[in-house]
XYZ file of C-alpha atoms in Angstrom:
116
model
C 7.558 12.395 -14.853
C 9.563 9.277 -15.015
C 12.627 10.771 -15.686
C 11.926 12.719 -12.086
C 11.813 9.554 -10.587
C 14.527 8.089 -11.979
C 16.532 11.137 -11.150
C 15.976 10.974 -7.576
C 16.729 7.347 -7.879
C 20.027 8.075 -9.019
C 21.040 10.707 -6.758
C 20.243 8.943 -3.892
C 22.483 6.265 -4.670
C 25.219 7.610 -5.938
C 24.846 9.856 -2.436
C 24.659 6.836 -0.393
C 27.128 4.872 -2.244
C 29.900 6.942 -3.795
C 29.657 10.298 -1.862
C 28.691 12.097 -4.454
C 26.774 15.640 -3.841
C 26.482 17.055 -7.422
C 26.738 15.681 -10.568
C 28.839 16.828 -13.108
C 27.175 19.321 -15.191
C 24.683 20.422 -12.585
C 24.121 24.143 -11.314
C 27.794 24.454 -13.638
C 29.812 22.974 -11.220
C 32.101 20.169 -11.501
C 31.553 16.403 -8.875
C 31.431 17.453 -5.416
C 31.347 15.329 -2.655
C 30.204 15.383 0.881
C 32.139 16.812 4.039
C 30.463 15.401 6.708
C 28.592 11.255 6.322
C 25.750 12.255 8.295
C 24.667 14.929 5.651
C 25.563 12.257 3.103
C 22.870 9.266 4.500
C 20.548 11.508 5.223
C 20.318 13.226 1.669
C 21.133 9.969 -0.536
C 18.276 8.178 1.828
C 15.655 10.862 1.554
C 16.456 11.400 -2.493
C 15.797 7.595 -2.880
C 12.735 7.929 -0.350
C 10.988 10.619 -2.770
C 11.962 8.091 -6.107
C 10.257 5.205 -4.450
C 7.418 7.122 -3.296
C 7.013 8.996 -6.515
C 7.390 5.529 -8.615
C 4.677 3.782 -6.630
C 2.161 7.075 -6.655
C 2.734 6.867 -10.315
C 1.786 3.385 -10.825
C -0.974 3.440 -8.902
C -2.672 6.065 -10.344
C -1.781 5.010 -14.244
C -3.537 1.837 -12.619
C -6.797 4.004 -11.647
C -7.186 6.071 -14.382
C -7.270 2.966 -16.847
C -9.521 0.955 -14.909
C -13.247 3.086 -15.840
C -13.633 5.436 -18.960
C -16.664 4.628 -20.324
C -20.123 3.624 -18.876
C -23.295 3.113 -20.147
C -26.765 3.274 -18.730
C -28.411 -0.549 -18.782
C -31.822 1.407 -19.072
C -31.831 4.231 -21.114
C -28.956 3.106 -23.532
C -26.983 6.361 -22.768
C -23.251 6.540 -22.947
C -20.877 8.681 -20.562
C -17.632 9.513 -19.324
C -16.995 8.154 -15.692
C -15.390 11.089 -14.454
C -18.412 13.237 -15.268
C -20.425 11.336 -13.305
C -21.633 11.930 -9.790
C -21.350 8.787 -7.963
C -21.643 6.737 -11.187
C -24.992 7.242 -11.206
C -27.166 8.037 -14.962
C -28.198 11.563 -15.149
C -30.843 11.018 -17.320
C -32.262 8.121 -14.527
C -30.992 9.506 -11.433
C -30.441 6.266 -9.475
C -29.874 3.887 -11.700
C -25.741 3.073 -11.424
C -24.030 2.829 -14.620
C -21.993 -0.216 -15.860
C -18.604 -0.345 -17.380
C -19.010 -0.264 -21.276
C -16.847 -3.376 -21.799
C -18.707 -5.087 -19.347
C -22.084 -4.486 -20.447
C -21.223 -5.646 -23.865
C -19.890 -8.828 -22.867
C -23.295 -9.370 -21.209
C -25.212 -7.968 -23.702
C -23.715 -9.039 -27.055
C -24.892 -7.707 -30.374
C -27.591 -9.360 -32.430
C -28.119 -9.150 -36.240
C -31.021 -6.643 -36.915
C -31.369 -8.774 -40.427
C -32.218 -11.919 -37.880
C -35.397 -13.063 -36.847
């Protein structure tokens, strides 16, 4: 999806910048360029409109889906996906909300069952 964004990028400038309508290789033809300037700002500044949009949508949610993946239930011990969670609420308890695994770890660390 990158690559998409990239593209658009691309075209956009070189529409804005060189006149450029096609690039070589595209739809078979060879570099064309633009007749009239108005056609020319309008397509180079709407092809780098739908890069920068489609770069930041694709950051943000990369950001989102990496921020909760796995919760856990601080009462009944139970482990789940976030997304299959209503509300991020336990099944099993019903209103108790669940906690982000890494979290709950850090404030629950392991103890050695061979301690006493």
């Amino acid at each position: 999806m990158l690559i998409i964004v990239y593209f658009f990028i691309l075209l956009g400038f070189l529409s804005l910048f060189f006149n450029v309508s096609h690039i070589p290789g595209l739809a078979g033809q060879n570099i064309r360029f633009y007749e009239n300037q108005d056609n020319r700002y309008i397509v180079g500044f709407v092809q780098l409109l739908v890069g920068i949009l489609l770069y930041i949508y694709l950051k943000k949610t990369k950001k989102q889906k990496s921020s909760i993946e796995h919760t856990i239930c601080p009462n009944c011990k139970q482990t789940y996906n976030y997304k299959d969670l209503k509300d991020g609420k336990c099944p099993t308890c019903k209103e108790t909300n669940t906690i982000e695994i890494e979290q709950y770890y850090k404030d629950n660390p392991f103890k050695d069952e061979d301690e006493n």
